[in-house]
CSV table of C-alpha atoms in Angstrom, one decimal:
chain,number,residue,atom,x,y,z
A,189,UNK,CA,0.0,0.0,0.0
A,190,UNK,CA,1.6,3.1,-1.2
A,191,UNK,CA,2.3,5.7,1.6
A,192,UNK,CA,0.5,8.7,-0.1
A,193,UNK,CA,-2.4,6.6,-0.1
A,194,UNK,CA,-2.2,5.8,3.6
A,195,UNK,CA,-1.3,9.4,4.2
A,196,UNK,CA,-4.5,10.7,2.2
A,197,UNK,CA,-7.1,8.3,4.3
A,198,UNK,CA,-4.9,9.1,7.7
A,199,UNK,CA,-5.0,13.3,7.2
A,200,UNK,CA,-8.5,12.6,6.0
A,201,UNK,CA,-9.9,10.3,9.4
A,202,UNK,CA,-7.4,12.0,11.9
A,203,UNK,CA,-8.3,15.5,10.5
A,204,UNK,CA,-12.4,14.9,10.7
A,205,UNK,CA,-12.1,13.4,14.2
A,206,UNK,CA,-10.0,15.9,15.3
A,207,UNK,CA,-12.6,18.4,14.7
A,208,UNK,CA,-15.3,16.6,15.6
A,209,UNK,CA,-14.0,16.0,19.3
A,210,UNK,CA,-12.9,19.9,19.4
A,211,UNK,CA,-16.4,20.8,18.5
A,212,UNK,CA,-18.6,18.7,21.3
A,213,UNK,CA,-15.6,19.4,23.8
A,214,UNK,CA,-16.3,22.8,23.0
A,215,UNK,CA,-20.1,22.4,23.4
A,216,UNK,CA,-19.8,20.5,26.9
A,217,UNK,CA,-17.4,23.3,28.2
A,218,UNK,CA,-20.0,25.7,27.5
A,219,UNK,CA,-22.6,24.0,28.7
A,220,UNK,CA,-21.3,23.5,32.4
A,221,UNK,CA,-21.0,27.7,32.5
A,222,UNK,CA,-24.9,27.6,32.0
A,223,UNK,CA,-27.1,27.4,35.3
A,224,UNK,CA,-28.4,24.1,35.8
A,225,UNK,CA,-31.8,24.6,35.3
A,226,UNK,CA,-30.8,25.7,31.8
A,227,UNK,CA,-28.7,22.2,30.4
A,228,UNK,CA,-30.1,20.0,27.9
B,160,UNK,CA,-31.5,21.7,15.6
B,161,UNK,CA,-34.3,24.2,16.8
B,162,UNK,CA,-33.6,27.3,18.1
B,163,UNK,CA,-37.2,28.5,20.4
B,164,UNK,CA,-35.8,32.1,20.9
B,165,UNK,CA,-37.8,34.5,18.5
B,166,UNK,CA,-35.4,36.8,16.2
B,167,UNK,CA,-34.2,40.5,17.6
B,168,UNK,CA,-31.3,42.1,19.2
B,169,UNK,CA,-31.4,41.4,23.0
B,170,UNK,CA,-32.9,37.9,22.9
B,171,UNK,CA,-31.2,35.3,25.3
B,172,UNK,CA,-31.0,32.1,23.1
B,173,UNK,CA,-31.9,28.8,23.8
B,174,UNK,CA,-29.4,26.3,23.9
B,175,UNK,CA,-30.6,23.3,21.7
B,176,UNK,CA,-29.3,19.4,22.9
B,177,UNK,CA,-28.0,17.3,20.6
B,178,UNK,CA,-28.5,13.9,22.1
B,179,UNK,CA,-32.2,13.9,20.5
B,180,UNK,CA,-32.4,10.1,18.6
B,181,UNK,CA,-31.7,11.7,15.6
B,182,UNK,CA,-28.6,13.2,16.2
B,183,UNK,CA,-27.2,9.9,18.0
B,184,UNK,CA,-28.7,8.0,14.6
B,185,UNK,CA,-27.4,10.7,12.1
B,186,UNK,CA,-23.9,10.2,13.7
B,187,UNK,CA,-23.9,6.3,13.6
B,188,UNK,CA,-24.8,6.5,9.9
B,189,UNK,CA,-22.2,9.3,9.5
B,190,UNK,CA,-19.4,6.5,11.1
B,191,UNK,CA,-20.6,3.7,8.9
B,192,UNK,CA,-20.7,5.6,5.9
B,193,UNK,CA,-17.0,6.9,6.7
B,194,UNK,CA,-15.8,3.1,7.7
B,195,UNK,CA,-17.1,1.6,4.5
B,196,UNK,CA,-15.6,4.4,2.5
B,197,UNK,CA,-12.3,3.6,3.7
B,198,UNK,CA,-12.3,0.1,3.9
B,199,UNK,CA,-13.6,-0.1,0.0
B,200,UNK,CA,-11.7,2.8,-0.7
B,201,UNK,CA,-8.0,1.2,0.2
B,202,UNK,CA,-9.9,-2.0,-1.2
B,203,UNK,CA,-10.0,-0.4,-5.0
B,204,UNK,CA,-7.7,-2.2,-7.8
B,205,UNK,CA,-4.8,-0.2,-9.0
B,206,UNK,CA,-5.0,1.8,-12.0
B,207,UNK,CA,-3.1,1.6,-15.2
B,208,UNK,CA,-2.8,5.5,-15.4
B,209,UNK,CA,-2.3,6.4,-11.7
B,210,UNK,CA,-1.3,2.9,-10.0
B,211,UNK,CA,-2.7,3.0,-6.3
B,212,UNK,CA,-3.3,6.5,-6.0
B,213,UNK,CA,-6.5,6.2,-8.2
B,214,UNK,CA,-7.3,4.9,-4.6
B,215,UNK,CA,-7.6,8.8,-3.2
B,216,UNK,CA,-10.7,9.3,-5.1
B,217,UNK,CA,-12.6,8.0,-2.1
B,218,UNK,CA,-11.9,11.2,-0.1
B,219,UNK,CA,-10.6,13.7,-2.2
B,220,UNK,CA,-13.6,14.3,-4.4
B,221,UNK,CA,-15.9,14.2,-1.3
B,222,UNK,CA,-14.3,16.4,0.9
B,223,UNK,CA,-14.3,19.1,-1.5
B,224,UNK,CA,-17.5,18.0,-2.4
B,225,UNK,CA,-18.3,18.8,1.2
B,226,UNK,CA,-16.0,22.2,1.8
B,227,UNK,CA,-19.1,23.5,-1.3
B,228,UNK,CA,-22.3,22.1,0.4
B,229,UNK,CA,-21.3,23.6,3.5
B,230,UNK,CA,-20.5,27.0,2.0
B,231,UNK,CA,-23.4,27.0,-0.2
B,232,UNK,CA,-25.3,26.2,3.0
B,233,UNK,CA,-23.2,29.6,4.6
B,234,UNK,CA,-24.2,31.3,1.1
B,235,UNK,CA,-28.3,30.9,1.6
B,236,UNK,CA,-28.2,31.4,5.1
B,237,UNK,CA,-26.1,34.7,5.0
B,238,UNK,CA,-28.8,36.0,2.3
B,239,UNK,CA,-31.9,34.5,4.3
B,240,UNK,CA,-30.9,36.6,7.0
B,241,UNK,CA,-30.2,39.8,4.8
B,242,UNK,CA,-33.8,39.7,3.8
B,243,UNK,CA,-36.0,41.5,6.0
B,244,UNK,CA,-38.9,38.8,5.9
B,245,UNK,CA,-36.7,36.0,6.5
B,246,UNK,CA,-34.7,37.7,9.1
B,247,UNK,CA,-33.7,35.8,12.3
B,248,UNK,CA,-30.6,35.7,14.5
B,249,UNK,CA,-31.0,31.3,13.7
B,250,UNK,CA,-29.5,32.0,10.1
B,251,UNK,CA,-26.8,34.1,10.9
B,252,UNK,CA,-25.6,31.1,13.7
B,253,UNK,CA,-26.3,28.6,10.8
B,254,UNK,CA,-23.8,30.5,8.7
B,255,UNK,CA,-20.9,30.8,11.3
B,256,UNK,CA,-21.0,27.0,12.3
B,257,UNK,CA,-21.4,26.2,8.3
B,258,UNK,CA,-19.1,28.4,7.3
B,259,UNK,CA,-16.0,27.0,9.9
B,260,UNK,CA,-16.9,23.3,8.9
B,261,UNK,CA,-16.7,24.4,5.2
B,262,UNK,CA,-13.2,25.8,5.8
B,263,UNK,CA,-11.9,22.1,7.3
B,264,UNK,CA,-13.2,20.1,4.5
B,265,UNK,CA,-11.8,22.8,2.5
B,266,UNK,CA,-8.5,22.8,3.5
B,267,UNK,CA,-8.6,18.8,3.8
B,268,UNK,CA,-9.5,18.7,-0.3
B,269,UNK,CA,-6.2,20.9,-0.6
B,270,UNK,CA,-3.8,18.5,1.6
B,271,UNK,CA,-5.7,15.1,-0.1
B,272,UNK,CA,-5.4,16.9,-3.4
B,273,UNK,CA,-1.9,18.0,-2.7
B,274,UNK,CA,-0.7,14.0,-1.4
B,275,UNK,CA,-2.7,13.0,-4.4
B,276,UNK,CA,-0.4,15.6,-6.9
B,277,UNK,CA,3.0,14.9,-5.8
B,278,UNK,CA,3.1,11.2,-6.7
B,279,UNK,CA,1.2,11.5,-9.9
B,280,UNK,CA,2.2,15.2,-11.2
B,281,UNK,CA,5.5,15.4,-9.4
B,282,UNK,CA,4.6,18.4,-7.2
B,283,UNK,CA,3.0,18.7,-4.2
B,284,UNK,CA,1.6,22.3,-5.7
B,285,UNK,CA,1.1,23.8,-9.0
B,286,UNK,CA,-0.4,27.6,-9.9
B,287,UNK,CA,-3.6,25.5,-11.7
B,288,UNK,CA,-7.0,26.9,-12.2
B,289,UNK,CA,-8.7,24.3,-10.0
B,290,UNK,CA,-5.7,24.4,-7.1
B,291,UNK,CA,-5.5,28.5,-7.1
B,292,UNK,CA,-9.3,29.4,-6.9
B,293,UNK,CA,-9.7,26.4,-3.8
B,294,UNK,CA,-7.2,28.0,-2.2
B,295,UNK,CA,-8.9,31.5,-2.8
B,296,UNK,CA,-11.8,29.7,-1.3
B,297,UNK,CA,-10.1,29.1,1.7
B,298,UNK,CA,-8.5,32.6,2.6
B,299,UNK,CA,-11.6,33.9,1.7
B,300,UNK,CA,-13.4,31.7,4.5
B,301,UNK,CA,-10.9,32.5,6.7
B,302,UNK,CA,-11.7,36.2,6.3
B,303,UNK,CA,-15.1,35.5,6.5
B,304,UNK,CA,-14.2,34.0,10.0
B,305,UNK,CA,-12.0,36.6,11.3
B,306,UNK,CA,-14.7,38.7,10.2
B,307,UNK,CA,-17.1,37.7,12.8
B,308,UNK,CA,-14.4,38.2,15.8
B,309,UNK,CA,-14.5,41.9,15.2
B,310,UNK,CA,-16.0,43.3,18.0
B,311,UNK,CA,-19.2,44.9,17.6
B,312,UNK,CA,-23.0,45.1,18.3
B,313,UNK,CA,-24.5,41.1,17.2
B,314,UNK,CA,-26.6,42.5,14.8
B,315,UNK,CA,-23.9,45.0,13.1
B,316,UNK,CA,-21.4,41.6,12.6
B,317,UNK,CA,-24.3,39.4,11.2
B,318,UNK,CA,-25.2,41.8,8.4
B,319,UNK,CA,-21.5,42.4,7.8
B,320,UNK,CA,-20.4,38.5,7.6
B,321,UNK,CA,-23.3,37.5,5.5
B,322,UNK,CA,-22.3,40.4,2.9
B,323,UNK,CA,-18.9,38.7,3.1
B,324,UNK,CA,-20.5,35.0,2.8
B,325,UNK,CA,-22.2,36.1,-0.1
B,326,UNK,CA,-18.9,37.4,-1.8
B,327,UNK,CA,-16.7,34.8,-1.0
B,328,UNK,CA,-19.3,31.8,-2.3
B,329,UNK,CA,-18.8,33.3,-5.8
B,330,UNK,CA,-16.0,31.8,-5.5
B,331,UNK,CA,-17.7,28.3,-5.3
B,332,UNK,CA,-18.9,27.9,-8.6
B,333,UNK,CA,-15.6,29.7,-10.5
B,334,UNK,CA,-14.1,26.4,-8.3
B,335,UNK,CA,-16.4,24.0,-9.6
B,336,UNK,CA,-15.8,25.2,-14.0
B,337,UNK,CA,-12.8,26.0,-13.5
B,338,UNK,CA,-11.3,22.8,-15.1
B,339,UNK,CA,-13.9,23.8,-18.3
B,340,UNK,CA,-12.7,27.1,-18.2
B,341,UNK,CA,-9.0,27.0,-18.0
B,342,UNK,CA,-6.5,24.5,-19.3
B,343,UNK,CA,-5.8,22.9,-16.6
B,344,UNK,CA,-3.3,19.9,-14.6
B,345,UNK,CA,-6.5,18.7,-12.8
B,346,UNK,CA,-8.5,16.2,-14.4
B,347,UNK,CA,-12.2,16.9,-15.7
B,348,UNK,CA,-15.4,16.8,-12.9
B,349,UNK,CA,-15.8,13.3,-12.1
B,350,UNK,CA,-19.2,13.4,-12.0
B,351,UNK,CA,-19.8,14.9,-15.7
B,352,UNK,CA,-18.2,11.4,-16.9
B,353,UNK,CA,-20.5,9.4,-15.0
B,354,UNK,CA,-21.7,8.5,-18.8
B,355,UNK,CA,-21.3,4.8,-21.0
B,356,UNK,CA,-17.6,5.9,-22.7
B,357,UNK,CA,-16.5,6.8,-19.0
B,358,UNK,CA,-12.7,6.2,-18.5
B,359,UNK,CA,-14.0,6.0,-14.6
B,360,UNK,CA,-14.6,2.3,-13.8
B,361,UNK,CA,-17.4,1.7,-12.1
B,362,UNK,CA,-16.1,0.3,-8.7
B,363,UNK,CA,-14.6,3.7,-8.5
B,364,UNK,CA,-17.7,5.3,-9.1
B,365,UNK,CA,-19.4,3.6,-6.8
B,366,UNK,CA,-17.1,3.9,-3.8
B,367,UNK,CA,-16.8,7.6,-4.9
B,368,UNK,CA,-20.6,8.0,-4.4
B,369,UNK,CA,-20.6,6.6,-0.9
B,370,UNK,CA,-17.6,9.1,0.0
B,371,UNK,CA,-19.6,11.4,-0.9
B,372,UNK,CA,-22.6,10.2,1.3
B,373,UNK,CA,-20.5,10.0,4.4
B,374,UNK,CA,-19.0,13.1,4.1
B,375,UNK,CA,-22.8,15.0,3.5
B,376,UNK,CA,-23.6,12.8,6.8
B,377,UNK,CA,-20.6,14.2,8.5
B,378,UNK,CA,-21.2,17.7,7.9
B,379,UNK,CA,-24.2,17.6,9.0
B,380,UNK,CA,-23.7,16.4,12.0
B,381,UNK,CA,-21.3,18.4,13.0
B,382,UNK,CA,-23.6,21.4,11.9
B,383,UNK,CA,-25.8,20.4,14.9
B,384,UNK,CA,-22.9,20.2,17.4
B,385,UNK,CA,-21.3,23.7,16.2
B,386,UNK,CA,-24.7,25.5,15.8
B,387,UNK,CA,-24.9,24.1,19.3
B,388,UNK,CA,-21.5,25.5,20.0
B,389,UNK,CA,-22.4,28.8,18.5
B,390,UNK,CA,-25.9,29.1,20.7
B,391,UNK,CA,-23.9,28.7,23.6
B,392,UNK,CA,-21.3,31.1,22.8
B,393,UNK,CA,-23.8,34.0,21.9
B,394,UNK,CA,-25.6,33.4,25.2
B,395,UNK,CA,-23.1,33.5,27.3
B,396,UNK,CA,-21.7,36.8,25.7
B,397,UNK,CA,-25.2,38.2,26.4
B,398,UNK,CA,-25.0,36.5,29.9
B,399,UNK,CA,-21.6,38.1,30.2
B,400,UNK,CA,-22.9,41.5,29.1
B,401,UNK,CA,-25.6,41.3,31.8
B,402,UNK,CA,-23.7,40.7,34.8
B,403,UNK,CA,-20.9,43.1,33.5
B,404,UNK,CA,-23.4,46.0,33.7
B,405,UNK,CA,-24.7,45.0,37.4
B,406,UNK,CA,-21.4,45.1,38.5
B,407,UNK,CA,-21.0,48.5,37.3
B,408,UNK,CA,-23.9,49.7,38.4
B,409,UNK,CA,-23.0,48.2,41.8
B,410,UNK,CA,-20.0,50.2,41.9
B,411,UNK,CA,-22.2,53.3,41.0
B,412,UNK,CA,-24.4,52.3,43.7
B,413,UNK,CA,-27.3,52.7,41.6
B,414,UNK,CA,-30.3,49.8,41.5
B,415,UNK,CA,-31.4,47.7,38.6
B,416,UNK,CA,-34.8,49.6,38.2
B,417,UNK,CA,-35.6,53.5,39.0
B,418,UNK,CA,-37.0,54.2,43.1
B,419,UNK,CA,-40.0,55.7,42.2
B,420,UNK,CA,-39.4,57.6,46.0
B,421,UNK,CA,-36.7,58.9,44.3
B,422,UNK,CA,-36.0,62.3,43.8
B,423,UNK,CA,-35.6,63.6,40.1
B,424,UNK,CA,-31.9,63.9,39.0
B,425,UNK,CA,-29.1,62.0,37.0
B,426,UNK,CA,-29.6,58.4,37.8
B,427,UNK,CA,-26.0,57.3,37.3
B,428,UNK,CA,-25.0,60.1,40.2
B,429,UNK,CA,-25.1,58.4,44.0
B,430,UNK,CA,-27.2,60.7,46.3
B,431,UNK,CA,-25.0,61.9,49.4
B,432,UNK,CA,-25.9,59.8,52.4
């Protein structure tokens, strides 16, 4: 398997859940500043 | 992804949750989608033109397929809230979280297109038509984004950053022709030769198609958990903004409300004791 390949998928997967951690991280951070009565 | 606060300047938003059954499902799809893609993608026969790095056509081509659904998702947004009827603080969050998700899968179609060159043009960048106006596309985003950090009243930075989504998602389609209008290094739009003399075989089609159906899955998912994100963020700005002018008013030693007892005179000006 050629390493561009590997690398293309890899950047592609590591790159997406990356993000996607940063982002609902992000939301539960917030969320905890909010009064309780106030989290969903 | 509801948002119960009416539209207007001054209204506290109301945080939406995301772990509604159809989030949780939308993002188990999303997975699924993305682990078949991969596993049929690195699965795909070598080519006789490009050897195994035909194999990158199972993420390239979607993720830049994904950076222009969620900037044309940015695009009508921005203009839905320019129009007065359509008006509501909802479109302008739609845009922000939109328009950030649009600038990864953006910049992810330039590194995959970039690993995808430099075996099979021998450089890992080249002034094309196709490669120039993406990355155009991207700096413009990122203007759009540093855009809305530029302090100023809420309403004042949404009618400012949707003029700017609007400009920069021009952009889009000169992205899209530019490989009809220009000679160019990068190959033709792969799916205008979804046709009988297609020099695409068809297992590449097909595992090109369901890239591009996990990455539409993926972007909107995370469009829930940003415009979560970006709910949160303008209420606690508004939140912050509240308790900021209590303590100054505290300091002034003046109440919330006016003391109808009071005597007539400049509010903000503590009465001798």
């Amino acid at each position: 398997m050629s390493g561009y390949v590997i690398a293309g998928y890899g950047v592609t997967v590591v790159t997406l859940a990356a993000y996607s951690l940063r982002v609902v991280r992000r939301g539960r951070a917030l969320t905890r500043s909010l009064p309780p009565e106030e989290r969903r | 992804m509801t948002d119960q606060a009416p539209a207007g300047a001054g209204e506290r938003p109301v945080s939406p949750g995301t772990r509604s059954p159809a989030t949780l499902l939308l993002g188990a799809a999303a997975l699924l989608c993305m682990a078949i893609t991969v596993v049929a993608g690195l699965g795909l026969p070598a080519t006789e033109e490009q050897g195994p790095y035909a194999r990158l056509i199972a993420v390239h081509p979607p993720v830049a397929w994904a950076a222009y659904l969620a900037f044309a998702v940015t695009a009508v947004a921005s203009a839905s809230y320019l129009f007065r009827r359509t008006r509501s603080r909802a479109w302008d969050r739609v845009a922000a979280a939109s328009a950030e998700i649009g600038v990864v899968f953006c910049a992810l179609a330039l590194a995959t297109g970039s690993i995808w060159g430099r075996p099979t043009w021998g450089v890992w960048w080249t002034w094309d038509a196709r490669l120039t106006t993406t990355a155009l596309l991207l700096a413009l985003f990122l203007g759009y984004l540093a855009l809305r950090r530029v302090a100023g009243d809420v309403d004042t930075r949404a009618r400012r950053s949707a003029i700017a989504a609007l400009v920069a998602a021009a952009d889009v389609p000169i992205v899209h022709f530019s490989v009809d209008w220009w000679r160019t290094l990068h190959q033709g739009r792969s799916l205008a030769q979804l046709t009988p003399q297609s020099d695409l075989d068809g297992s590449y089609i097909t595992v090109m198609l369901v890239g591009f159906v996990a990455m539409t899955l993926t972007y909107g998912w995370l469009l829930v958990h940003r415009y979560r994100v970006e709910v949160l963020e303008e209420r606690l700005e508004v939140d912050g903004l509240d308790v900021a002018l209590e303590l100054r008013r505290a300091e002034a030693g003046v109440s919330a409300g006016p003391d109808p007892s009071a005597d007539a005179g400049d509010p903000l000006v503590p009465s001798p004791s």
